[in-house]
Short mmCIF file of C-alpha atoms and ligand atoms in Angstrom, two decimals:
data_model
loop_
_atom_site.label_atom_id
_atom_site.label_comp_id
_atom_site.label_asym_id
_atom_site.label_seq_id
_atom_site.Cartn_x
_atom_site.Cartn_y
_atom_site.Cartn_z
CA UNK A 1 44.70 26.29 -87.88
CA UNK A 2 43.62 29.87 -88.27
CA UNK A 3 40.97 30.44 -90.85
CA UNK A 4 40.45 33.24 -93.32
CA UNK A 5 38.98 36.46 -92.08
CA UNK A 6 37.30 38.39 -94.82
CA UNK A 7 35.30 41.37 -95.76
CA UNK A 8 34.40 42.96 -92.48
CA UNK A 9 32.71 46.23 -93.11
CA UNK A 10 35.36 48.96 -92.88
CA UNK A 11 32.91 50.90 -90.67
CA UNK A 12 33.57 48.38 -87.97
CA UNK A 13 37.25 49.24 -87.75
CA UNK A 14 37.98 51.01 -84.50
CA UNK A 15 40.51 53.70 -85.13
CA UNK A 16 41.97 53.70 -81.65
CA UNK A 17 42.28 50.55 -79.66
CA UNK A 18 42.14 50.22 -75.94
CA UNK A 19 45.71 49.61 -74.77
CA UNK A 20 46.12 48.05 -71.35
CA UNK A 21 49.66 48.49 -70.03
CA UNK A 22 51.60 45.65 -68.45
CA UNK A 23 50.77 46.31 -64.77
CA UNK A 24 47.03 46.50 -65.46
CA UNK A 25 46.35 43.05 -66.90
CA UNK A 26 46.87 39.54 -65.63
CA UNK A 27 48.97 38.03 -68.41
CA UNK A 28 52.33 36.84 -67.22
CA UNK A 29 55.14 35.52 -69.37
CA UNK A 30 55.50 32.68 -66.89
CA UNK A 31 52.32 31.17 -68.36
CA UNK A 32 53.33 31.50 -72.00
CA UNK A 33 55.13 28.59 -73.63
CA UNK A 34 58.88 29.12 -73.91
CA UNK A 35 58.77 28.41 -77.61
CA UNK A 36 56.06 30.97 -78.23
CA UNK A 37 58.19 33.52 -76.35
CA UNK A 38 61.23 32.57 -78.44
CA UNK A 39 59.28 33.23 -81.62
CA UNK A 40 57.95 36.54 -80.33
CA UNK A 41 61.36 37.79 -79.16
CA UNK A 42 63.11 36.69 -82.32
CA UNK A 43 60.62 38.51 -84.56
CA UNK A 44 60.97 41.61 -82.43
CA UNK A 45 64.75 41.39 -82.69
CA UNK A 46 64.35 41.43 -86.47
CA UNK A 47 62.31 44.62 -86.13
CA UNK A 48 58.97 43.03 -86.86
CA UNK A 49 55.83 43.49 -84.81
CA UNK A 50 55.03 40.37 -82.84
CA UNK A 51 51.95 39.60 -80.78
CA UNK A 52 50.37 36.66 -79.10
CA UNK A 53 46.77 36.48 -80.29
CA UNK A 54 43.62 34.36 -80.32
CA UNK A 55 42.80 31.51 -77.98
CA UNK A 56 46.11 31.76 -76.12
CA UNK A 57 45.49 35.31 -74.91
CA UNK A 58 41.80 34.62 -74.26
CA UNK A 59 42.51 31.51 -72.20
CA UNK A 60 45.30 33.15 -70.19
CA UNK A 61 42.97 36.02 -69.28
CA UNK A 62 40.38 33.50 -68.15
CA UNK A 63 42.91 31.58 -66.11
CA UNK A 64 42.68 28.49 -68.37
CA UNK A 65 45.66 26.66 -69.75
CA UNK A 66 45.90 27.53 -73.47
CA UNK A 67 45.72 24.65 -75.93
CA UNK A 68 48.22 26.31 -78.23
CA UNK A 69 49.79 29.67 -78.91
CA UNK A 70 49.21 31.68 -82.06
CA UNK A 71 51.40 34.58 -83.10
CA UNK A 72 50.45 37.51 -85.34
CA UNK A 73 53.06 39.64 -87.05
CA UNK A 74 53.64 42.15 -89.83
CA UNK A 75 56.33 39.89 -91.28
CA UNK A 76 55.17 38.05 -94.39
CA UNK A 77 55.27 34.24 -94.32
CA UNK A 78 58.42 34.33 -96.48
CA UNK A 79 60.07 36.76 -94.05
CA UNK A 80 59.11 34.52 -91.15
CA UNK A 81 60.72 31.60 -92.92
CA UNK A 82 63.94 33.53 -93.32
CA UNK A 83 64.05 34.20 -89.59
CA UNK A 84 63.45 30.60 -88.42
CA UNK A 85 65.25 27.57 -89.69
CA UNK A 86 62.65 25.24 -88.15
CA UNK A 87 59.84 26.82 -90.14
CA UNK A 88 57.40 25.51 -92.74
CA UNK A 89 54.89 27.46 -94.77
CA UNK A 90 51.50 25.84 -95.02
CA UNK A 91 48.11 26.52 -96.59
CA UNK A 92 47.32 27.99 -99.96
CA UNK A 93 44.10 29.88 -99.41
CA UNK A 94 45.41 31.09 -96.05
CA UNK A 95 49.18 31.05 -95.99
CA UNK A 96 50.75 30.57 -92.57
CA UNK A 97 54.14 29.84 -91.07
CA UNK A 98 54.53 26.93 -88.68
CA UNK A 99 57.59 27.12 -86.48
CA UNK A 100 58.42 23.65 -85.16
CA UNK A 101 59.96 22.90 -81.77
CA UNK A 102 59.85 19.14 -81.41
CA UNK A 103 56.16 18.37 -81.00
CA UNK A 104 55.12 21.94 -80.34
CA UNK A 105 54.15 24.07 -83.30
CA UNK A 106 53.84 27.84 -83.02
CA UNK A 107 51.56 29.16 -85.72
CA UNK A 108 52.62 32.53 -87.10
CA UNK A 109 50.09 34.46 -89.18
CA UNK A 110 50.72 37.67 -91.06
CA UNK A 111 48.23 40.48 -90.34
CA UNK A 112 45.38 40.18 -92.84
CA UNK A 113 44.19 43.30 -94.64
CA UNK A 114 40.99 44.56 -96.17
CA UNK A 115 39.96 42.75 -99.30
CA UNK A 116 37.76 44.86 -101.50
CA UNK A 117 34.75 42.89 -102.54
CA UNK A 118 33.66 43.24 -106.15
CA UNK A 119 30.14 42.26 -105.23
CA UNK A 120 28.04 39.17 -105.45
CA UNK A 121 30.31 36.97 -107.46
CA UNK A 122 33.13 37.31 -104.99
CA UNK A 123 30.86 36.71 -102.03
CA UNK A 124 29.43 33.61 -103.55
CA UNK A 125 32.83 32.22 -104.24
CA UNK A 126 33.72 32.80 -100.65
CA UNK A 127 30.58 31.05 -99.49
CA UNK A 128 31.61 28.06 -101.50
CA UNK A 129 34.93 28.06 -99.76
CA UNK A 130 36.75 29.30 -102.84
CA UNK A 131 38.45 32.35 -101.52
CA UNK A 132 40.11 34.45 -104.17
CA UNK A 133 42.18 36.80 -102.13
CA UNK A 134 43.04 35.17 -98.89
CA UNK A 135 46.54 36.47 -98.62
CA UNK A 136 46.11 40.21 -98.63
CA UNK A 137 48.26 41.54 -95.86
CA UNK A 138 47.40 44.57 -93.78
CA UNK A 139 47.66 46.32 -90.46
CA UNK A 140 47.01 45.02 -86.99
CA UNK A 141 43.78 47.06 -86.85
CA UNK A 142 42.50 45.37 -90.00
CA UNK A 143 43.66 42.00 -88.77
CA UNK A 144 41.78 42.41 -85.49
CA UNK A 145 38.48 43.02 -87.20
CA UNK A 146 38.81 40.04 -89.52
CA UNK A 147 38.92 37.69 -86.57
CA UNK A 148 35.72 35.98 -85.51
CA UNK A 149 34.79 36.78 -81.90
CA UNK A 150 35.79 39.83 -79.90
CA UNK A 151 37.36 37.61 -77.24
CA UNK A 152 39.57 36.05 -79.91
CA UNK A 153 40.86 39.41 -81.14
CA UNK A 154 43.08 40.46 -78.24
CA UNK A 155 46.80 40.98 -78.83
CA UNK A 156 49.60 40.66 -76.31
CA UNK A 157 52.38 42.88 -77.62
CA UNK A 158 55.85 41.53 -76.94
CA UNK A 159 57.36 45.01 -77.47
CA UNK A 160 55.94 46.43 -74.23
CA UNK A 161 53.85 43.54 -72.78
CA UNK A 162 50.65 45.54 -73.22
CA UNK A 163 47.28 44.18 -74.30
CA UNK A 164 45.70 45.67 -77.40
CA UNK A 165 41.92 45.52 -77.79
CA UNK A 166 40.25 46.80 -80.97
CA UNK A 167 36.90 45.11 -80.52
CA UNK A 168 35.90 45.45 -76.83
CA UNK A 169 37.02 41.90 -76.28
CA UNK A 170 38.16 42.58 -72.72
CA UNK A 171 34.70 43.78 -71.75
CA UNK A 172 33.18 40.63 -73.28
CA UNK A 173 35.68 38.41 -71.46
CA UNK A 174 34.67 40.01 -68.17
CA UNK A 175 30.98 39.61 -69.01
CA UNK A 176 31.38 35.99 -70.19
CA UNK A 177 29.91 36.97 -73.55
CA UNK A 178 30.58 35.63 -77.01
CA UNK A 179 30.10 38.28 -79.65
CA UNK A 180 31.00 38.27 -83.34
CA UNK A 181 32.88 41.27 -84.64
CA UNK A 182 30.85 43.23 -87.22
CA UNK A 183 27.49 42.20 -88.64
CA UNK A 184 26.82 38.67 -87.38
CA UNK A 185 24.82 37.41 -90.33
CA UNK A 186 27.42 38.71 -92.78
CA UNK A 187 30.22 37.12 -90.76
CA UNK A 188 28.45 33.74 -90.70
CA UNK A 189 27.83 33.95 -94.44
CA UNK A 190 31.50 34.70 -95.07
CA UNK A 191 32.44 31.57 -93.21
CA UNK A 192 29.63 29.34 -91.90
CA UNK A 193 32.09 27.35 -89.78
CA UNK A 194 31.92 30.32 -87.41
CA UNK A 195 28.49 28.98 -86.37
CA UNK A 196 30.17 25.83 -85.12
CA UNK A 197 32.92 27.86 -83.49
CA UNK A 198 30.25 29.88 -81.66
CA UNK A 199 28.82 26.68 -80.19
CA UNK A 200 32.27 25.34 -79.34
CA UNK A 201 33.45 28.46 -77.52
CA UNK A 202 30.12 28.95 -75.74
CA UNK A 203 30.39 25.43 -74.32
CA UNK A 204 34.13 25.41 -73.68
CA UNK A 205 34.24 28.82 -72.02
CA UNK A 206 30.78 28.64 -70.44
CA UNK A 207 29.97 31.96 -72.16
CA UNK A 208 26.55 33.14 -73.25
CA UNK A 209 26.15 33.94 -76.91
CA UNK A 210 25.14 37.57 -77.21
CA UNK A 211 21.60 37.81 -78.74
CA UNK A 212 22.58 39.37 -82.06
CA UNK A 213 25.32 36.80 -82.49
CA UNK A 214 22.90 34.05 -81.51
CA UNK A 215 19.87 34.96 -83.62
CA UNK A 216 21.27 34.01 -87.06
CA UNK A 217 22.27 30.60 -85.69
CA UNK A 218 18.59 29.61 -85.77
CA UNK A 219 18.34 30.53 -89.43
CA UNK A 220 21.61 29.84 -91.20
CA UNK A 221 22.28 26.16 -90.56
CA UNK A 222 21.78 25.38 -94.28
CA UNK A 223 24.98 27.30 -95.08
CA UNK A 224 26.98 24.41 -93.67
CA UNK A 225 26.12 22.44 -96.81
CA UNK A 226 28.70 24.55 -98.67
CA UNK A 227 31.60 23.68 -96.41
CA UNK A 228 34.14 21.13 -97.56
CA UNK A 229 33.37 17.76 -95.88
CA UNK A 230 37.01 17.38 -94.76
CA UNK A 231 36.95 20.72 -92.97
CA UNK A 232 33.69 19.78 -91.27
CA UNK A 233 35.24 16.57 -90.02
CA UNK A 234 38.11 18.53 -88.41
CA UNK A 235 35.69 20.98 -86.88
CA UNK A 236 33.46 18.21 -85.51
CA UNK A 237 36.42 16.62 -83.79
CA UNK A 238 37.20 19.94 -82.12
CA UNK A 239 33.55 20.22 -81.10
CA UNK A 240 33.02 16.71 -79.76
CA UNK A 241 36.48 16.04 -78.41
CA UNK A 242 36.55 19.29 -76.46
CA UNK A 243 35.51 17.67 -73.20
CA UNK A 244 32.11 19.37 -73.52
CA UNK A 245 30.59 17.18 -76.20
CA UNK A 246 27.25 16.65 -74.51
CA UNK A 247 26.64 20.39 -74.14
CA UNK A 248 27.81 20.89 -77.72
CA UNK A 249 25.34 18.26 -78.97
CA UNK A 250 22.44 19.90 -77.15
CA UNK A 251 23.32 23.34 -78.48
CA UNK A 252 23.83 22.10 -82.04
CA UNK A 253 20.36 20.55 -81.92
CA UNK A 254 18.86 23.69 -80.41
CA UNK A 255 20.09 25.74 -83.41
CA UNK A 256 19.22 23.13 -86.04
CA UNK A 257 22.93 22.72 -86.84
CA UNK A 258 23.05 19.07 -85.83
CA UNK A 259 20.40 18.11 -88.39
CA UNK A 260 22.43 19.73 -91.12
CA UNK A 261 25.51 17.69 -90.17
CA UNK A 262 23.80 14.39 -89.30
CA UNK A 263 20.43 14.40 -91.10
CA UNK A 264 19.83 10.65 -90.79
CA UNK A 265 20.50 10.73 -87.04
CA UNK A 266 18.42 13.85 -86.55
CA UNK A 267 15.49 12.15 -88.35
CA UNK A 268 15.66 9.26 -85.90
CA UNK A 269 15.97 11.56 -82.89
CA UNK A 270 13.13 13.78 -84.07
CA UNK A 271 10.64 10.94 -84.49
CA UNK A 272 11.85 8.66 -81.74
CA UNK A 273 9.15 7.70 -79.28
CA UNK A 274 11.06 5.38 -77.04
CA UNK A 275 13.80 7.52 -75.61
CA UNK A 276 16.75 5.27 -76.09
CA UNK A 277 18.30 6.75 -79.26
CA UNK A 278 18.68 10.10 -77.55
CA UNK A 279 19.79 8.46 -74.32
CA UNK A 280 22.36 6.46 -76.26
CA UNK A 281 23.93 9.49 -77.97
CA UNK A 282 23.86 11.54 -74.77
CA UNK A 283 25.43 8.77 -72.72
CA UNK A 284 28.06 8.15 -75.39
CA UNK A 285 29.02 11.80 -75.44
CA UNK A 286 28.98 12.15 -71.65
CA UNK A 287 31.24 9.15 -71.49
CA UNK A 288 33.69 10.68 -73.98
CA UNK A 289 33.68 13.92 -71.97
CA UNK A 290 34.47 12.00 -68.82
CA UNK A 291 37.34 10.17 -70.48
CA UNK A 292 38.80 13.43 -71.74
CA UNK A 293 38.60 14.99 -68.29
CA UNK A 294 40.45 11.95 -66.97
CA UNK A 295 43.10 12.30 -69.70
CA UNK A 296 42.13 8.98 -71.26
CA UNK A 297 42.32 8.33 -74.97
CA UNK A 298 39.32 8.82 -77.24
CA UNK A 299 38.89 8.17 -80.93
CA UNK A 300 36.72 9.52 -83.74
CA UNK A 301 35.83 5.90 -84.64
CA UNK A 302 33.85 5.48 -81.43
CA UNK A 303 32.47 9.01 -81.54
CA UNK A 304 31.06 8.71 -85.07
CA UNK A 305 30.02 5.16 -84.28
CA UNK A 306 27.80 6.59 -81.53
CA UNK A 307 26.52 9.53 -83.57
CA UNK A 308 25.46 7.37 -86.53
CA UNK A 309 24.36 4.23 -84.73
CA UNK A 310 20.62 4.84 -84.61
CA UNK A 311 20.09 5.23 -88.38
CA UNK A 312 22.41 2.26 -88.97
CA UNK A 313 20.49 0.17 -86.44
CA UNK A 314 17.14 1.03 -87.98
CA UNK A 315 18.30 0.15 -91.50
CA UNK A 316 19.85 -3.04 -90.10
CA UNK A 317 16.50 -4.05 -88.60
CA UNK A 318 14.78 -3.34 -91.91
CA UNK A 319 17.25 -5.50 -93.83
CA UNK A 320 16.82 -8.25 -91.24
CA UNK A 321 13.06 -8.05 -91.61
CA UNK A 322 13.57 -8.29 -95.37
CA UNK A 323 15.29 -11.62 -94.90
CA UNK A 324 18.98 -10.69 -94.98
CA UNK A 325 21.37 -12.55 -92.69
CA UNK A 326 22.70 -10.45 -89.81
CA UNK A 327 26.20 -9.90 -91.24
CA UNK A 328 24.93 -8.89 -94.62
CA UNK A 329 22.19 -6.72 -93.13
CA UNK A 330 24.77 -4.83 -91.08
CA UNK A 331 27.10 -4.44 -94.04
CA UNK A 332 24.32 -3.00 -96.20
CA UNK A 333 23.01 -0.69 -93.48
CA UNK A 334 26.48 0.63 -92.64
CA UNK A 335 27.39 1.17 -96.31
CA UNK A 336 24.22 3.08 -96.95
CA UNK A 337 24.45 5.39 -93.95
CA UNK A 338 28.20 5.96 -94.44
CA UNK A 339 27.75 6.90 -98.08
CA UNK A 340 25.09 9.48 -97.20
CA UNK A 341 27.16 10.84 -94.35
CA UNK A 342 30.35 11.02 -96.40
CA UNK A 343 28.84 13.60 -98.72
CA UNK A 344 28.52 15.94 -95.74
CA UNK A 345 31.32 15.04 -93.36
CA UNK A 346 34.37 13.21 -94.65
CA UNK A 347 35.36 10.65 -92.04
CA UNK A 348 38.86 9.43 -92.98
CA UNK A 349 39.15 5.71 -93.67
CA UNK A 350 41.41 5.14 -90.67
CA UNK A 351 38.40 6.02 -88.51
CA UNK A 352 35.49 4.84 -90.64
CA UNK A 353 36.88 1.31 -90.96
CA UNK A 354 37.17 0.69 -87.20
CA UNK A 355 33.81 2.43 -86.75
CA UNK A 356 32.22 -0.10 -89.08
CA UNK A 357 33.95 -2.93 -87.27
CA UNK A 358 32.45 -1.76 -84.00
CA UNK A 359 29.03 -1.89 -85.63
CA UNK A 360 29.52 -5.20 -87.40
CA UNK A 361 30.58 -6.80 -84.12
CA UNK A 362 27.27 -5.91 -82.45
CA UNK A 363 25.27 -8.81 -83.94
CA UNK A 364 28.29 -11.07 -83.52
CA UNK A 365 28.31 -10.33 -79.79
CA UNK A 366 24.93 -12.05 -79.62
CA UNK A 367 26.49 -15.36 -80.60
CA UNK A 368 27.72 -16.92 -77.39
CA UNK A 369 28.16 -20.54 -78.39
CA UNK A 370 31.19 -22.68 -78.96
CA UNK A 371 34.47 -21.12 -79.97
CA UNK A 372 33.10 -17.83 -81.26
CA UNK A 373 33.28 -15.78 -78.02
CA UNK A 374 36.86 -16.89 -77.46
CA UNK A 375 37.77 -15.70 -80.95
CA UNK A 376 35.84 -12.48 -80.57
CA UNK A 377 37.65 -11.34 -77.39
CA UNK A 378 40.97 -11.45 -79.23
CA UNK A 379 39.68 -9.22 -82.02
CA UNK A 380 41.54 -5.88 -82.03
CA UNK A 381 38.22 -4.04 -81.94
CA UNK A 382 36.63 -6.20 -79.24
CA UNK A 383 37.10 -3.75 -76.37
CA UNK A 384 35.49 -0.91 -78.30
CA UNK A 385 32.66 -3.14 -79.51
CA UNK A 386 32.06 -4.30 -75.94
CA UNK A 387 32.02 -0.72 -74.64
CA UNK A 388 29.55 0.06 -77.38
CA UNK A 389 27.33 -2.83 -76.34
CA UNK A 390 27.42 -1.70 -72.70
CA UNK A 391 26.34 1.75 -73.80
CA UNK A 392 23.48 0.26 -75.82
CA UNK A 393 22.40 -1.82 -72.85
CA UNK A 394 22.51 1.16 -70.50
CA UNK A 395 20.34 3.09 -72.92
CA UNK A 396 17.68 0.38 -72.99
CA UNK A 397 18.35 -0.66 -76.57
CA UNK A 398 20.32 -3.87 -76.02
CA UNK A 399 19.85 -6.66 -73.52
CA UNK A 400 21.63 -5.82 -70.23
CA UNK A 401 22.02 -9.53 -69.61
CA UNK A 402 24.08 -9.87 -72.81
CA UNK A 403 26.41 -7.04 -71.79
CA UNK A 404 26.75 -8.54 -68.30
CA UNK A 405 27.58 -11.91 -69.85
CA UNK A 406 30.47 -10.36 -71.81
CA UNK A 407 31.68 -8.56 -68.71
CA UNK A 408 31.82 -11.89 -66.88
CA UNK A 409 33.33 -13.69 -69.86
CA UNK A 410 36.30 -11.33 -69.99
CA UNK A 411 37.02 -11.86 -66.30
CA UNK A 412 36.48 -15.61 -66.38
CA UNK A 413 39.19 -18.29 -66.31
CA UNK A 414 39.62 -20.73 -69.22
CA UNK A 415 37.52 -23.35 -67.46
CA UNK A 416 34.76 -20.89 -66.62
CA UNK A 417 34.72 -19.64 -70.20
CA UNK A 418 34.23 -23.16 -71.48
CA UNK A 419 31.23 -23.61 -69.20
CA UNK A 420 29.79 -20.27 -70.22
CA UNK A 421 29.84 -21.11 -73.92
CA UNK A 422 28.42 -24.61 -73.53
CA UNK A 423 24.72 -24.04 -72.98
CA UNK A 424 24.36 -22.33 -76.34
CA UNK A 425 21.69 -24.30 -78.09
CA UNK A 426 19.30 -23.92 -75.17
CA UNK A 427 19.84 -20.20 -74.78
CA UNK A 428 17.07 -18.05 -76.18
CA UNK A 429 18.03 -15.05 -78.27
CA UNK A 430 16.38 -12.40 -76.21
CA UNK A 431 15.17 -9.28 -77.88
CA UNK A 432 15.62 -6.35 -75.56
CA UNK A 433 12.58 -4.76 -74.09
CA UNK A 434 12.26 -1.16 -75.29
CA UNK A 435 11.93 1.25 -72.43
CA UNK A 436 10.48 4.69 -72.32
CA UNK A 437 13.26 6.36 -70.36
CA UNK A 438 16.14 4.17 -71.41
CA UNK A 439 17.24 4.12 -67.81
CA UNK A 440 18.23 0.51 -67.39
CA UNK A 441 20.59 -0.66 -64.78
CA UNK A 442 24.00 -1.12 -66.33
CA UNK A 443 25.83 -4.39 -66.34
CA UNK A 444 28.08 -3.13 -63.61
CA UNK A 445 30.95 -1.92 -65.74
CA UNK A 446 31.54 1.60 -66.83
CA UNK A 447 31.71 1.88 -70.61
CA UNK A 448 35.00 3.38 -71.54
CA UNK A 449 34.61 4.45 -75.11
CA UNK A 450 38.12 3.27 -75.81
CA UNK A 451 38.91 2.13 -79.24
CA UNK A 452 42.65 2.43 -79.55
CA UNK A 453 44.23 -0.60 -77.98
CA UNK A 454 46.01 -0.01 -74.75
CA UNK A 455 44.25 3.35 -74.29
P1 ATP B 1 41.44 27.07 -79.58
O1 ATP B 1 42.83 27.00 -80.19
O2 ATP B 1 41.40 27.14 -78.12
O3 ATP B 1 40.52 26.08 -80.15
P2 ATP B 1 41.41 29.62 -80.90
O4 ATP B 1 40.55 30.81 -80.66
O5 ATP B 1 42.87 29.78 -80.70
O6 ATP B 1 40.81 28.47 -80.03
P3 ATP B 1 42.10 28.76 -83.56
O7 ATP B 1 41.30 27.94 -84.49
O8 ATP B 1 43.38 28.26 -83.02
O9 ATP B 1 41.11 29.12 -82.36
O10 ATP B 1 42.34 30.15 -84.29
C1 ATP B 1 43.17 31.15 -83.77
C2 ATP B 1 42.54 32.52 -83.97
O11 ATP B 1 42.36 32.75 -85.38
C3 ATP B 1 41.17 32.68 -83.36
O12 ATP B 1 41.23 33.04 -82.01
C4 ATP B 1 40.58 33.79 -84.21
O13 ATP B 1 41.10 35.03 -83.85
C5 ATP B 1 41.12 33.46 -85.59
N1 ATP B 1 40.22 32.58 -86.36
C6 ATP B 1 40.26 31.24 -86.46
N2 ATP B 1 39.29 30.77 -87.24
C7 ATP B 1 38.60 31.83 -87.68
C8 ATP B 1 37.48 31.99 -88.55
N3 ATP B 1 36.87 30.97 -89.12
N4 ATP B 1 37.06 33.26 -88.79
C9 ATP B 1 37.67 34.31 -88.22
N5 ATP B 1 38.70 34.21 -87.39
C10 ATP B 1 39.19 33.00 -87.12
MG1 MG B 2 44.42 28.37 -81.07
#
């Protein structure tokens, strides 16, 4: 969803844009979704301005396949609704029209205009996410300069198929450069989520963040505390399920943004002396990236399970040492870490519940006697919990022999399974040896990171 663009200094508004005529740019209608074209043509027919804008134009210019197509117009949301039967208006603070074509949604945004700031009080309210005037409509020139990065502010005009560039976005695309429009610090303060967007686009596009756009990232991480936890969850999914999650993680840590979002995890990573917590997160993210590149399913339950595991594990060990039984220790540790995390990033229940199941199954996977293993493999979350264990073993935190045992158990026949679960009483509960590098040999199976069944 497009986010509010506010309060760019009027000085920044370029009076005359660069207009690149149809023969001089590489955007072809053949690469634009049919539905997006329908929306553009229909608006034009009704004598409105209609442009493709944002990530769609940017990605087409870079030769990438756009994730979605956004349209900008001078028609108000109500006017857009009158033109399209299959249209819904969404959002209160930032009103938008969604035109539905089966599963494809074309987002149509009305040009945003200049909002005149009345000073501090207004700015503060905006920092807290309470935007007073988010639906002031304006001209295309104003709209362009309220967008975040120059490369996201290019318009493809359906009237003559030209490209319109108010912010030197084309130059930045050619240079592989991510640059905020206007004064970077002011733009981050207006909407701190732009810091996360900077990291996401830098990783996804392989662009360098221009120094003035980059500098405030080292200093403004604390502003994320003011963002609604539900919005942060959405943004984190875009960041970590982009296919470039490992790079994103490294950059977020470099700027101190990760610690703001996952303070308990960052504490563990910052004082770790054994290597495996970092190895575990990195491997988990690399694995998710790989799955995404192979078009396999991924789920936030596994992702957040990985990101929060180390603080959960440490609290679990402390509760164990304090005399709690394993199940109870895990329950207490998970509840504690989840409660702290929830105040920052709201993980919806449909993901946090399976995430906690993945964790609570970790100690249960150590019990290999009698009927328990047979019951455990039929658990809906078994596959994810097993993948999680494999990841732990590969990072040097869990016993590789245990992971290998479960690999064999899944492949074994009924008779073999019975034999495997017989020797229980004699089997020692081996505590894994902690390794410096975390580079243990895996149990011979690639962890998949799957959680959804049948994925
Ligand atoms: P992608 O869809 O590939 O993730 P995108 O650039 O299209 O990237 P969207 O979130 O779909 O990103 O937003 C569409 C456009 O709306 C952006 O390109 C940008 O012009 C504008 N936009 C979105 N969020 C913001 C924001 N927080 N501040 C300013 N402009 C924004
Ligand atoms: Mg988009």
